mmCIF file of C-alpha atoms in Angstrom:
data_model
loop_
_atom_site.group_PDB
_atom_site.id
_atom_site.type_symbol
_atom_site.label_atom_id
_atom_site.label_comp_id
_atom_site.label_asym_id
_atom_site.label_seq_id
_atom_site.Cartn_x
_atom_site.Cartn_y
_atom_site.Cartn_z
ATOM 1 C CA UNK A 1 16.654 13.341 20.617
ATOM 2 C CA UNK A 2 13.142 13.562 18.816
ATOM 3 C CA UNK A 3 14.591 16.119 16.254
ATOM 4 C CA UNK A 4 17.818 14.498 15.792
ATOM 5 C CA UNK A 5 15.874 11.214 15.006
ATOM 6 C CA UNK A 6 13.756 13.193 12.420
ATOM 7 C CA UNK A 7 16.735 14.745 10.718
ATOM 8 C CA UNK A 8 18.486 11.540 10.606
ATOM 9 C CA UNK A 9 15.517 9.665 9.109
ATOM 10 C CA UNK A 10 14.719 12.476 6.592
ATOM 11 C CA UNK A 11 18.228 12.351 5.238
ATOM 12 C CA UNK A 12 18.226 8.763 5.062
ATOM 13 C CA UNK A 13 14.962 8.814 3.251
ATOM 14 C CA UNK A 14 16.472 11.330 0.422
ATOM 15 C CA UNK A 15 19.594 9.172 0.201
ATOM 16 C CA UNK A 16 17.455 5.938 -0.521
ATOM 17 C CA UNK A 17 15.037 8.058 -3.053
ATOM 18 C CA UNK A 18 18.299 8.334 -5.196
ATOM 19 C CA UNK A 19 18.229 4.659 -6.652
ATOM 20 C CA UNK A 20 14.479 4.968 -7.602
ATOM 21 C CA UNK A 21 15.346 8.585 -9.159
ATOM 22 C CA UNK A 22 17.807 6.529 -11.317
ATOM 23 C CA UNK A 23 15.052 4.023 -12.154
ATOM 24 C CA UNK A 24 12.873 6.956 -13.465
ATOM 25 C CA UNK A 25 15.883 8.506 -15.546
ATOM 26 C CA UNK A 26 16.446 5.400 -17.287
ATOM 27 C CA UNK A 27 13.634 3.091 -17.003
ATOM 28 C CA UNK A 28 13.493 1.283 -20.177
ATOM 29 C CA UNK A 29 9.308 1.345 -20.311
ATOM 30 C CA UNK A 30 7.017 4.243 -19.302
ATOM 31 C CA UNK A 31 5.422 2.262 -16.757
ATOM 32 C CA UNK A 32 8.754 1.865 -14.743
ATOM 33 C CA UNK A 33 8.925 5.653 -14.537
ATOM 34 C CA UNK A 34 5.664 5.820 -13.187
ATOM 35 C CA UNK A 35 6.079 3.343 -10.634
ATOM 36 C CA UNK A 36 9.338 5.432 -9.480
ATOM 37 C CA UNK A 37 7.067 8.322 -9.254
ATOM 38 C CA UNK A 38 4.553 6.678 -7.317
ATOM 39 C CA UNK A 39 7.079 5.132 -4.872
ATOM 40 C CA UNK A 40 8.539 8.947 -4.116
ATOM 41 C CA UNK A 41 5.203 10.105 -3.865
ATOM 42 C CA UNK A 42 4.489 7.550 -0.983
ATOM 43 C CA UNK A 43 7.878 8.581 0.544
ATOM 44 C CA UNK A 44 7.117 12.076 0.392
ATOM 45 C CA UNK A 45 3.929 11.747 2.445
ATOM 46 C CA UNK A 46 5.933 10.254 5.180
ATOM 47 C CA UNK A 47 8.863 12.859 4.554
ATOM 48 C CA UNK A 48 5.925 15.392 5.236
ATOM 49 C CA UNK A 49 5.425 14.001 8.522
ATOM 50 C CA UNK A 50 9.006 14.286 9.330
ATOM 51 C CA UNK A 51 9.167 17.758 8.342
ATOM 52 C CA UNK A 52 6.246 18.326 10.878
ATOM 53 C CA UNK A 53 8.157 16.542 13.574
ATOM 54 C CA UNK A 54 10.951 19.294 12.986
ATOM 55 C CA UNK A 55 8.683 22.234 12.996
ATOM 56 C CA UNK A 56 6.378 20.622 15.864
ATOM 57 C CA UNK A 57 3.348 21.006 13.816
ATOM 58 C CA UNK A 58 2.515 17.405 13.264
ATOM 59 C CA UNK A 59 -1.134 17.888 13.478
ATOM 60 C CA UNK A 60 -1.019 20.157 10.321
ATOM 61 C CA UNK A 61 1.449 18.285 8.302
ATOM 62 C CA UNK A 62 -0.652 15.201 8.650
ATOM 63 C CA UNK A 63 -3.294 16.881 6.815
ATOM 64 C CA UNK A 64 -1.070 17.624 4.230
ATOM 65 C CA UNK A 65 0.250 14.110 4.184
ATOM 66 C CA UNK A 66 -3.117 12.889 3.826
ATOM 67 C CA UNK A 67 -3.780 14.969 1.080
ATOM 68 C CA UNK A 68 -0.630 14.201 -0.630
ATOM 69 C CA UNK A 69 -1.167 10.650 -0.702
ATOM 70 C CA UNK A 70 -4.748 11.019 -2.198
ATOM 71 C CA UNK A 71 -3.267 12.985 -5.022
ATOM 72 C CA UNK A 72 -0.629 10.452 -5.644
ATOM 73 C CA UNK A 73 -3.063 7.556 -5.849
ATOM 74 C CA UNK A 74 -5.358 9.811 -8.359
ATOM 75 C CA UNK A 75 -2.289 10.550 -10.371
ATOM 76 C CA UNK A 76 -1.256 6.982 -10.839
ATOM 77 C CA UNK A 77 -4.615 5.517 -11.494
ATOM 78 C CA UNK A 78 -5.120 8.389 -14.372
ATOM 79 C CA UNK A 79 -1.821 7.826 -16.001
ATOM 80 C CA UNK A 80 -2.258 4.352 -16.154
ATOM 81 C CA UNK A 81 -5.881 4.681 -17.590
ATOM 82 C CA UNK A 82 -4.451 7.153 -19.990
ATOM 83 C CA UNK A 83 -1.252 4.904 -21.199
ATOM 84 C CA UNK A 84 -3.877 1.735 -21.167
ATOM 85 C CA UNK A 85 -4.789 1.166 -24.633
ATOM 86 C CA UNK A 86 -8.121 0.220 -25.375
ATOM 87 C CA UNK A 87 -8.331 -3.256 -27.404
ATOM 88 C CA UNK A 88 -11.385 -5.514 -28.117
ATOM 89 C CA UNK A 89 -12.330 -8.464 -25.658
ATOM 90 C CA UNK A 90 -11.270 -10.862 -28.129
ATOM 91 C CA UNK A 91 -7.970 -9.601 -28.852
ATOM 92 C CA UNK A 92 -7.343 -9.575 -24.766
ATOM 93 C CA UNK A 93 -8.611 -13.168 -24.600
ATOM 94 C CA UNK A 94 -6.279 -14.283 -27.005
ATOM 95 C CA UNK A 95 -3.538 -12.562 -25.377
ATOM 96 C CA UNK A 96 -4.428 -14.200 -22.123
ATOM 97 C CA UNK A 97 -4.070 -17.352 -23.715
ATOM 98 C CA UNK A 98 -0.702 -16.370 -25.317
ATOM 99 C CA UNK A 99 0.495 -15.193 -21.843
ATOM 100 C CA UNK A 100 -0.767 -18.549 -20.224
ATOM 101 C CA UNK A 101 0.816 -20.571 -22.848
ATOM 102 C CA UNK A 102 4.231 -18.746 -22.553
ATOM 103 C CA UNK A 103 4.519 -19.566 -18.975
ATOM 104 C CA UNK B 1 -31.177 2.241 9.672
ATOM 105 C CA UNK B 2 -28.264 2.443 7.004
ATOM 106 C CA UNK B 3 -28.543 6.295 6.759
ATOM 107 C CA UNK B 4 -27.834 6.906 10.370
ATOM 108 C CA UNK B 5 -25.155 4.283 10.373
ATOM 109 C CA UNK B 6 -23.321 5.958 7.316
ATOM 110 C CA UNK B 7 -23.788 9.433 9.373
ATOM 111 C CA UNK B 8 -22.176 8.367 12.272
ATOM 112 C CA UNK B 9 -19.407 6.980 10.339
ATOM 113 C CA UNK B 10 -18.788 10.166 8.675
ATOM 114 C CA UNK B 11 -19.181 12.104 11.992
ATOM 115 C CA UNK B 12 -16.506 9.818 13.622
ATOM 116 C CA UNK B 13 -14.276 10.537 10.805
ATOM 117 C CA UNK B 14 -14.588 14.598 11.004
ATOM 118 C CA UNK B 15 -14.045 14.256 14.837
ATOM 119 C CA UNK B 16 -11.019 12.195 14.176
ATOM 120 C CA UNK B 17 -9.817 14.584 11.317
ATOM 121 C CA UNK B 18 -10.480 17.976 12.948
ATOM 122 C CA UNK B 19 -9.896 17.543 16.397
ATOM 123 C CA UNK B 20 -11.695 20.283 18.116
ATOM 124 C CA UNK B 21 -14.482 20.302 20.227
ATOM 125 C CA UNK B 22 -16.095 23.657 20.471
ATOM 126 C CA UNK B 23 -19.694 24.059 19.297
ATOM 127 C CA UNK B 24 -19.035 25.798 16.025
ATOM 128 C CA UNK B 25 -16.739 23.209 14.580
ATOM 129 C CA UNK B 26 -19.170 20.582 15.986
ATOM 130 C CA UNK B 27 -22.250 22.338 14.369
ATOM 131 C CA UNK B 28 -20.307 22.604 11.216
ATOM 132 C CA UNK B 29 -19.694 18.874 11.234
ATOM 133 C CA UNK B 30 -23.261 17.823 11.595
ATOM 134 C CA UNK B 31 -24.470 20.179 8.878
ATOM 135 C CA UNK B 32 -21.595 18.934 6.394
ATOM 136 C CA UNK B 33 -22.002 15.150 7.339
ATOM 137 C CA UNK B 34 -25.703 15.458 6.969
ATOM 138 C CA UNK B 35 -25.495 17.121 3.533
ATOM 139 C CA UNK B 36 -23.032 14.124 2.349
ATOM 140 C CA UNK B 37 -25.250 11.403 3.930
ATOM 141 C CA UNK B 38 -28.486 12.753 2.310
ATOM 142 C CA UNK B 39 -26.458 12.836 -1.176
ATOM 143 C CA UNK B 40 -24.870 9.588 -0.933
ATOM 144 C CA UNK B 41 -27.424 7.305 1.106
ATOM 145 C CA UNK B 42 -27.966 4.983 -1.805
ATOM 146 C CA UNK B 43 -24.235 4.548 -2.735
ATOM 147 C CA UNK B 44 -23.035 3.109 0.274
ATOM 148 C CA UNK B 45 -24.160 -0.556 1.548
ATOM 149 C CA UNK B 46 -25.577 -1.516 -1.953
ATOM 150 C CA UNK B 47 -26.781 -4.755 -0.641
ATOM 151 C CA UNK B 48 -29.319 -3.776 2.013
ATOM 152 C CA UNK B 49 -30.932 -7.313 2.273
ATOM 153 C CA UNK B 50 -28.113 -8.071 5.001
ATOM 154 C CA UNK B 51 -29.332 -7.165 8.943
ATOM 155 C CA UNK B 52 -27.296 -4.768 10.621
ATOM 156 C CA UNK B 53 -26.105 -7.432 13.198
ATOM 157 C CA UNK B 54 -24.545 -9.186 10.403
ATOM 158 C CA UNK B 55 -22.867 -6.306 9.061
ATOM 159 C CA UNK B 56 -21.415 -5.809 12.745
ATOM 160 C CA UNK B 57 -20.311 -9.565 12.894
ATOM 161 C CA UNK B 58 -18.601 -8.868 9.219
ATOM 162 C CA UNK B 59 -17.076 -5.751 10.612
ATOM 163 C CA UNK B 60 -15.643 -7.515 13.911
ATOM 164 C CA UNK B 61 -14.426 -10.106 11.587
ATOM 165 C CA UNK B 62 -12.482 -7.958 9.081
ATOM 166 C CA UNK B 63 -11.034 -6.190 12.398
ATOM 167 C CA UNK B 64 -9.551 -9.377 13.249
ATOM 168 C CA UNK B 65 -8.584 -10.007 9.868
ATOM 169 C CA UNK B 66 -6.252 -7.103 9.913
ATOM 170 C CA UNK B 67 -3.296 -8.252 11.838
ATOM 171 C CA UNK B 68 -3.257 -11.545 10.821
ATOM 172 C CA UNK B 69 -2.648 -9.934 6.966
ATOM 173 C CA UNK B 70 -0.138 -7.763 8.387
ATOM 174 C CA UNK B 71 1.844 -10.327 10.031
ATOM 175 C CA UNK B 72 1.441 -12.149 6.571
ATOM 176 C CA UNK B 73 2.686 -8.949 4.877
ATOM 177 C CA UNK B 74 5.867 -8.925 7.136
ATOM 178 C CA UNK B 75 6.741 -12.543 6.473
ATOM 179 C CA UNK B 76 6.472 -12.390 2.812
ATOM 180 C CA UNK B 77 8.120 -9.046 3.020
ATOM 181 C CA UNK B 78 11.207 -10.466 4.389
ATOM 182 C CA UNK B 79 11.355 -13.251 1.373
ATOM 183 C CA UNK B 80 11.142 -10.507 -1.056
ATOM 184 C CA UNK B 81 14.176 -8.716 0.864
ATOM 185 C CA UNK B 82 16.244 -11.694 0.728
ATOM 186 C CA UNK B 83 15.374 -12.251 -3.212
ATOM 187 C CA UNK B 84 16.519 -8.385 -3.617
ATOM 188 C CA UNK B 85 19.627 -8.441 -1.400
ATOM 189 C CA UNK B 86 21.529 -11.885 -1.674
ATOM 190 C CA UNK B 87 22.699 -13.618 -5.105
ATOM 191 C CA UNK B 88 21.264 -16.867 -3.984
ATOM 192 C CA UNK B 89 17.729 -15.082 -3.778
ATOM 193 C CA UNK B 90 18.563 -13.786 -7.239
ATOM 194 C CA UNK B 91 18.994 -17.273 -8.569
ATOM 195 C CA UNK B 92 16.075 -18.549 -6.912
ATOM 196 C CA UNK B 93 13.649 -16.104 -8.489
ATOM 197 C CA UNK B 94 11.154 -17.397 -11.249
ATOM 198 C CA UNK B 95 8.754 -15.373 -12.365
ATOM 199 C CA UNK B 96 5.461 -16.716 -13.714
ATOM 200 C CA UNK B 97 1.581 -16.086 -14.207
ATOM 201 C CA UNK B 98 -0.640 -18.403 -12.415
ATOM 202 C CA UNK B 99 -4.325 -18.943 -13.302
ATOM 203 C CA UNK B 100 -7.040 -20.429 -10.771
ATOM 204 C CA UNK B 101 -10.727 -20.277 -10.081
ATOM 205 C CA UNK B 102 -12.035 -18.795 -6.525
ATOM 206 C CA UNK B 103 -14.883 -19.885 -4.984
ATOM 207 C CA UNK B 104 -15.907 -16.453 -3.802
ATOM 208 C CA UNK B 105 -19.002 -15.057 -5.004
ATOM 209 C CA UNK B 106 -19.733 -11.341 -3.913
ATOM 210 C CA UNK B 107 -17.838 -8.534 -5.341
ATOM 211 C CA UNK B 108 -16.666 -6.911 -2.158
ATOM 212 C CA UNK B 109 -15.208 -10.380 -1.173
ATOM 213 C CA UNK B 110 -13.303 -10.538 -4.356
ATOM 214 C CA UNK B 111 -12.121 -7.244 -4.067
ATOM 215 C CA UNK B 112 -10.430 -8.275 -0.299
ATOM 216 C CA UNK B 113 -9.177 -11.158 -1.532
ATOM 217 C CA UNK B 114 -7.415 -9.509 -4.615
ATOM 218 C CA UNK B 115 -6.409 -6.611 -2.499
ATOM 219 C CA UNK B 116 -4.826 -9.130 0.138
ATOM 220 C CA UNK B 117 -2.968 -11.152 -2.808
ATOM 221 C CA UNK B 118 -1.358 -7.963 -3.770
ATOM 222 C CA UNK B 119 -0.450 -6.873 -0.425
ATOM 223 C CA UNK B 120 1.349 -10.035 0.399
ATOM 224 C CA UNK B 121 4.774 -9.210 -1.437
ATOM 225 C CA UNK B 122 5.879 -11.454 -4.366
ATOM 226 C CA UNK B 123 2.034 -11.968 -5.822
ATOM 227 C CA UNK B 124 0.015 -9.260 -7.832
ATOM 228 C CA UNK B 125 -3.356 -9.768 -9.176
ATOM 229 C CA UNK B 126 -2.984 -8.723 -12.816
ATOM 230 C CA UNK B 127 -6.630 -9.693 -14.029
ATOM 231 C CA UNK B 128 -9.906 -10.643 -12.827
ATOM 232 C CA UNK B 129 -12.469 -12.138 -15.323
ATOM 233 C CA UNK B 130 -15.807 -13.535 -13.392
ATOM 234 C CA UNK B 131 -14.126 -15.865 -10.704
ATOM 235 C CA UNK B 132 -10.905 -16.585 -12.610
ATOM 236 C CA UNK B 133 -7.844 -14.840 -10.943
ATOM 237 C CA UNK B 134 -4.309 -14.306 -12.909
ATOM 238 C CA UNK B 135 -1.688 -13.768 -10.509
ATOM 239 C CA UNK B 136 1.777 -12.800 -11.311
ATOM 240 C CA UNK B 137 4.206 -14.544 -8.732
ATOM 241 C CA UNK B 138 8.147 -14.444 -8.302
ATOM 242 C CA UNK B 139 9.161 -17.624 -7.049
ATOM 243 C CA UNK B 140 8.050 -21.500 -6.470
ATOM 244 C CA UNK B 141 7.879 -20.307 -2.533
ATOM 245 C CA UNK B 142 5.268 -17.873 -2.722
ATOM 246 C CA UNK B 143 3.424 -19.611 -5.665
ATOM 247 C CA UNK B 144 3.041 -22.568 -3.211
ATOM 248 C CA UNK B 145 1.848 -20.320 -0.301
ATOM 249 C CA UNK B 146 -0.807 -18.739 -2.620
ATOM 250 C CA UNK B 147 -2.113 -21.728 -4.156
ATOM 251 C CA UNK B 148 -2.544 -23.572 -0.620
ATOM 252 C CA UNK B 149 -5.304 -20.808 -0.357
ATOM 253 C CA UNK B 150 -4.937 -19.813 3.179
ATOM 254 C CA UNK B 151 -5.660 -16.232 2.327
ATOM 255 C CA UNK B 152 -9.081 -17.443 0.176
ATOM 256 C CA UNK B 153 -10.125 -19.475 3.522
ATOM 257 C CA UNK B 154 -9.781 -16.373 5.696
ATOM 258 C CA UNK B 155 -11.659 -14.108 3.576
ATOM 259 C CA UNK B 156 -14.448 -16.450 2.943
ATOM 260 C CA UNK B 157 -14.335 -17.044 6.857
ATOM 261 C CA UNK B 158 -15.207 -13.146 7.328
ATOM 262 C CA UNK B 159 -17.635 -12.455 4.507
ATOM 263 C CA UNK B 160 -19.099 -15.893 3.287
ATOM 264 C CA UNK B 161 -18.972 -18.190 5.726
ATOM 265 C CA UNK B 162 -21.842 -20.454 4.042
ATOM 266 C CA UNK B 163 -19.216 -20.973 0.880
ATOM 267 C CA UNK B 164 -16.980 -22.622 3.355
ATOM 268 C CA UNK B 165 -19.516 -25.105 4.327
ATOM 269 C CA UNK B 166 -20.404 -26.048 0.848
ATOM 270 C CA UNK B 167 -16.817 -26.986 0.278
ATOM 271 C CA UNK C 1 15.441 34.712 2.752
ATOM 272 C CA UNK C 2 15.148 35.160 6.544
ATOM 273 C CA UNK C 3 12.552 32.450 6.732
ATOM 274 C CA UNK C 4 15.125 30.034 5.607
ATOM 275 C CA UNK C 5 17.232 31.378 8.231
ATOM 276 C CA UNK C 6 15.023 30.882 10.994
ATOM 277 C CA UNK C 7 14.246 27.430 9.876
ATOM 278 C CA UNK C 8 18.134 26.680 10.026
ATOM 279 C CA UNK C 9 18.001 28.349 13.669
ATOM 280 C CA UNK C 10 15.136 25.810 14.481
ATOM 281 C CA UNK C 11 17.422 22.901 13.386
ATOM 282 C CA UNK C 12 20.643 24.332 15.185
ATOM 283 C CA UNK C 13 18.624 24.903 18.160
ATOM 284 C CA UNK C 14 16.902 21.376 18.379
ATOM 285 C CA UNK C 15 19.083 19.089 20.385
ATOM 286 C CA UNK C 16 19.135 21.696 23.640
ATOM 287 C CA UNK C 17 15.451 20.974 23.994
ATOM 288 C CA UNK C 18 14.652 18.053 26.293
ATOM 289 C CA UNK C 19 11.640 16.164 25.277
ATOM 290 C CA UNK C 20 10.289 12.899 26.701
ATOM 291 C CA UNK C 21 12.714 12.715 29.553
ATOM 292 C CA UNK C 22 10.396 10.722 31.826
ATOM 293 C CA UNK C 23 10.861 7.149 32.022
ATOM 294 C CA UNK C 24 7.775 5.914 30.418
ATOM 295 C CA UNK C 25 7.558 7.644 27.218
ATOM 296 C CA UNK C 26 11.437 6.891 26.779
ATOM 297 C CA UNK C 27 10.359 3.710 26.314
ATOM 298 C CA UNK C 28 7.656 4.558 23.586
ATOM 299 C CA UNK C 29 10.411 6.620 21.991
ATOM 300 C CA UNK C 30 12.801 3.787 21.646
ATOM 301 C CA UNK C 31 10.152 1.371 20.202
ATOM 302 C CA UNK C 32 9.572 4.140 17.849
ATOM 303 C CA UNK C 33 12.988 4.816 16.650
ATOM 304 C CA UNK C 34 13.194 0.725 16.246
ATOM 305 C CA UNK C 35 10.278 0.577 14.223
ATOM 306 C CA UNK C 36 11.367 3.693 12.085
ATOM 307 C CA UNK C 37 14.742 2.021 11.516
ATOM 308 C CA UNK C 38 13.064 -1.422 10.519
ATOM 309 C CA UNK C 39 11.230 0.747 8.035
ATOM 310 C CA UNK C 40 14.133 2.205 6.408
ATOM 311 C CA UNK C 41 15.508 -1.323 6.163
ATOM 312 C CA UNK C 42 12.553 -2.393 4.178
ATOM 313 C CA UNK C 43 12.662 0.369 2.062
ATOM 314 C CA UNK C 44 16.074 -0.138 1.378
ATOM 315 C CA UNK C 45 15.305 -3.541 0.159
ATOM 316 C CA UNK C 46 12.339 -1.895 -2.129
ATOM 317 C CA UNK C 47 14.965 0.546 -3.531
ATOM 318 C CA UNK C 48 17.834 -2.476 -4.176
ATOM 319 C CA UNK C 49 14.954 -4.513 -6.043
ATOM 320 C CA UNK C 50 14.119 -1.534 -8.004
ATOM 321 C CA UNK C 51 17.395 -1.303 -9.437
ATOM 322 C CA UNK C 52 18.105 -5.132 -9.729
ATOM 323 C CA UNK C 53 15.318 -6.943 -10.947
ATOM 324 C CA UNK C 54 15.217 -7.903 -14.533
ATOM 325 C CA UNK C 55 11.835 -6.498 -15.755
ATOM 326 C CA UNK C 56 8.792 -4.516 -14.956
ATOM 327 C CA UNK C 57 6.563 -7.122 -13.397
ATOM 328 C CA UNK C 58 9.084 -8.178 -10.791
ATOM 329 C CA UNK C 59 10.375 -4.566 -9.941
ATOM 330 C CA UNK C 60 6.468 -3.883 -9.481
ATOM 331 C CA UNK C 61 6.877 -6.636 -6.824
ATOM 332 C CA UNK C 62 9.792 -4.747 -4.837
ATOM 333 C CA UNK C 63 8.411 -1.230 -5.348
ATOM 334 C CA UNK C 64 4.674 -1.821 -4.702
ATOM 335 C CA UNK C 65 5.165 -3.578 -1.333
ATOM 336 C CA UNK C 66 8.378 -2.722 0.266
ATOM 337 C CA UNK C 67 6.683 0.511 -0.317
ATOM 338 C CA UNK C 68 3.373 -0.331 1.654
ATOM 339 C CA UNK C 69 5.254 -2.208 4.487
ATOM 340 C CA UNK C 70 7.845 0.659 4.959
ATOM 341 C CA UNK C 71 5.422 3.604 5.229
ATOM 342 C CA UNK C 72 3.439 1.740 7.806
ATOM 343 C CA UNK C 73 6.570 1.066 9.849
ATOM 344 C CA UNK C 74 7.998 4.402 9.493
ATOM 345 C CA UNK C 75 4.660 6.420 10.279
ATOM 346 C CA UNK C 76 3.864 4.101 13.489
ATOM 347 C CA UNK C 77 7.454 4.937 14.863
ATOM 348 C CA UNK C 78 6.969 8.687 14.230
ATOM 349 C CA UNK C 79 3.381 8.391 15.909
ATOM 350 C CA UNK C 80 4.901 6.907 18.858
ATOM 351 C CA UNK C 81 7.972 9.237 18.941
ATOM 352 C CA UNK C 82 5.787 12.409 18.780
ATOM 353 C CA UNK C 83 3.596 11.115 21.468
ATOM 354 C CA UNK C 84 4.624 13.076 24.470
ATOM 355 C CA UNK C 85 1.688 12.890 26.794
ATOM 356 C CA UNK C 86 -1.542 10.600 27.013
ATOM 357 C CA UNK C 87 -3.820 13.505 26.443
ATOM 358 C CA UNK C 88 -6.668 13.377 24.039
ATOM 359 C CA UNK C 89 -5.026 15.366 21.493
ATOM 360 C CA UNK C 90 -2.072 13.239 21.241
ATOM 361 C CA UNK C 91 -4.178 10.383 20.668
ATOM 362 C CA UNK C 92 -5.995 12.295 18.043
ATOM 363 C CA UNK C 93 -2.934 12.596 16.381
ATOM 364 C CA UNK C 94 -2.034 9.178 16.431
ATOM 365 C CA UNK C 95 -5.490 8.304 15.030
ATOM 366 C CA UNK C 96 -4.792 10.517 12.032
ATOM 367 C CA UNK C 97 -1.423 9.244 11.416
ATOM 368 C CA UNK C 98 -2.836 5.703 11.304
ATOM 369 C CA UNK C 99 -5.442 7.317 9.033
ATOM 370 C CA UNK C 100 -2.597 7.744 6.516
ATOM 371 C CA UNK C 101 -1.109 4.352 6.953
ATOM 372 C CA UNK C 102 -4.693 2.927 6.479
ATOM 373 C CA UNK C 103 -5.237 5.209 3.272
ATOM 374 C CA UNK C 104 -2.049 4.001 1.822
ATOM 375 C CA UNK C 105 -2.828 0.153 2.788
ATOM 376 C CA UNK C 106 -6.385 0.450 0.928
ATOM 377 C CA UNK C 107 -4.874 2.349 -2.303
ATOM 378 C CA UNK C 108 -1.453 1.182 -3.028
ATOM 379 C CA UNK C 109 -2.661 -2.513 -4.111
ATOM 380 C CA UNK C 110 -5.373 -0.528 -6.255
ATOM 381 C CA UNK C 111 -2.734 1.661 -8.131
ATOM 382 C CA UNK C 112 -0.285 -1.239 -8.613
ATOM 383 C CA UNK C 113 -2.996 -3.440 -9.933
ATOM 384 C CA UNK C 114 -3.982 -0.844 -12.424
ATOM 385 C CA UNK C 115 -0.420 -0.182 -13.458
ATOM 386 C CA UNK C 116 -0.005 -3.718 -13.888
ATOM 387 C CA UNK C 117 -2.976 -4.050 -15.737
ATOM 388 C CA UNK C 118 -2.207 -1.391 -18.240
ATOM 389 C CA UNK C 119 1.080 -2.942 -18.662
ATOM 390 C CA UNK C 120 -0.354 -6.192 -19.707
ATOM 391 C CA UNK C 121 -2.983 -4.908 -21.935
ATOM 392 C CA UNK C 122 -0.247 -2.959 -23.685
ATOM 393 C CA UNK C 123 2.342 -4.887 -25.356
ATOM 394 C CA UNK C 124 4.614 -5.856 -22.255
ATOM 395 C CA UNK C 125 4.451 -9.913 -21.648
ATOM 396 C CA UNK C 126 6.084 -10.895 -18.286
ATOM 397 C CA UNK C 127 9.623 -12.570 -18.666
ATOM 398 C CA UNK C 128 9.455 -16.059 -17.907
ATOM 399 C CA UNK C 129 11.881 -18.543 -15.873
ATOM 400 C CA UNK C 130 13.294 -19.574 -19.039
ATOM 401 C CA UNK C 131 13.890 -16.184 -20.332
ATOM 402 C CA UNK C 132 16.073 -15.626 -17.060
ATOM 403 C CA UNK C 133 17.831 -18.762 -17.471
ATOM 404 C CA UNK C 134 18.652 -18.454 -20.994
ATOM 405 C CA UNK C 135 20.124 -14.851 -21.102
ATOM 406 C CA UNK C 136 22.886 -13.938 -18.580
ATOM 407 C CA UNK C 137 22.541 -10.516 -16.956
ATOM 408 C CA UNK C 138 25.356 -9.055 -18.948
ATOM 409 C CA UNK C 139 23.763 -10.099 -22.339
ATOM 410 C CA UNK C 140 20.331 -8.253 -21.254
ATOM 411 C CA UNK C 141 21.978 -5.209 -20.034
ATOM 412 C CA UNK C 142 23.717 -5.113 -23.723
ATOM 413 C CA UNK C 143 20.480 -5.448 -25.395
ATOM 414 C CA UNK C 144 19.069 -2.567 -23.798
#
């Protein structure tokens, strides 16, 4: 029963990743793409636990899942810092005002 | 006092992650935890004026805060699920940026507050400048929920009870 | 090649094993399965939101948070399902799985906040209510 549950769960996870991959493929801005990669990374950590259940070595695969979640987080932070255009404080305050006016 | 606390926390973490109780692994854990404690003893718990008892009370309050925020997350997640799946929900959607001031003072309380706002779906903290929060919300319901200030009150109860009495 | 074959044999021989036939652990397993299915449901919500929502910020709402809750539910479900006895080892395993959940809880808001801030400091301004009302869905799709 445990094995069948793990197999069905893994297949469903894979199926639900397809819309996310579509978002990575067409995503209008680069931020959409990073978002999709981030979601898939988090779900891969879950998928690693599923695989561990299948092989009866959960205690080993949980370590992989922890390090994968860590790498995913660091990757998201690094890419968002890289795409972050450094602008002066004055420009940023002007933009904040603009955003407040627009709402 | 504080280095011993850090060492105990790290060692607990080591035991949970290694899961072996023979002498070799335990001694290895004691050595590495000692090295890490020695290297980072002035990194954790920056504010040392607080007493240890006060820290314990904060930790206990935080532990009680976790189930409450989880329930809040589940409730708001159902709302976003409705927004995503049904047509009526899609019509209801009204994104906007809300700006408000908070009365929390310390950095850690602000950090917990911002992360709690981000965890409750439908609201994300965009920018924090001083004590002004810019929050992006998804619909009117969630905005009312946010501006009522339940999360802020709970965080203040845990970390800054004196601020709550001044209000 | 051979390793692949053996792994598939593992899959094929799976249902013949009898795990958790005792009453007490069957209840735990049923609760675990229920939690896992609920997690899948919330992940479905996140995926559909990622497809349907109009701009980056709203998509961030759908993805960033449906993600955390569904990860928590699924991992908790698996922690309960794999718990076959009440020995110290399985408790440690449950604690380790919960450590993954805690880690995701701590890091996911931070990374979504960083992404949001990067997008805001870039030129992207969030869509407002009026924009949504003025533009029909088809027109917006054509503009892209």
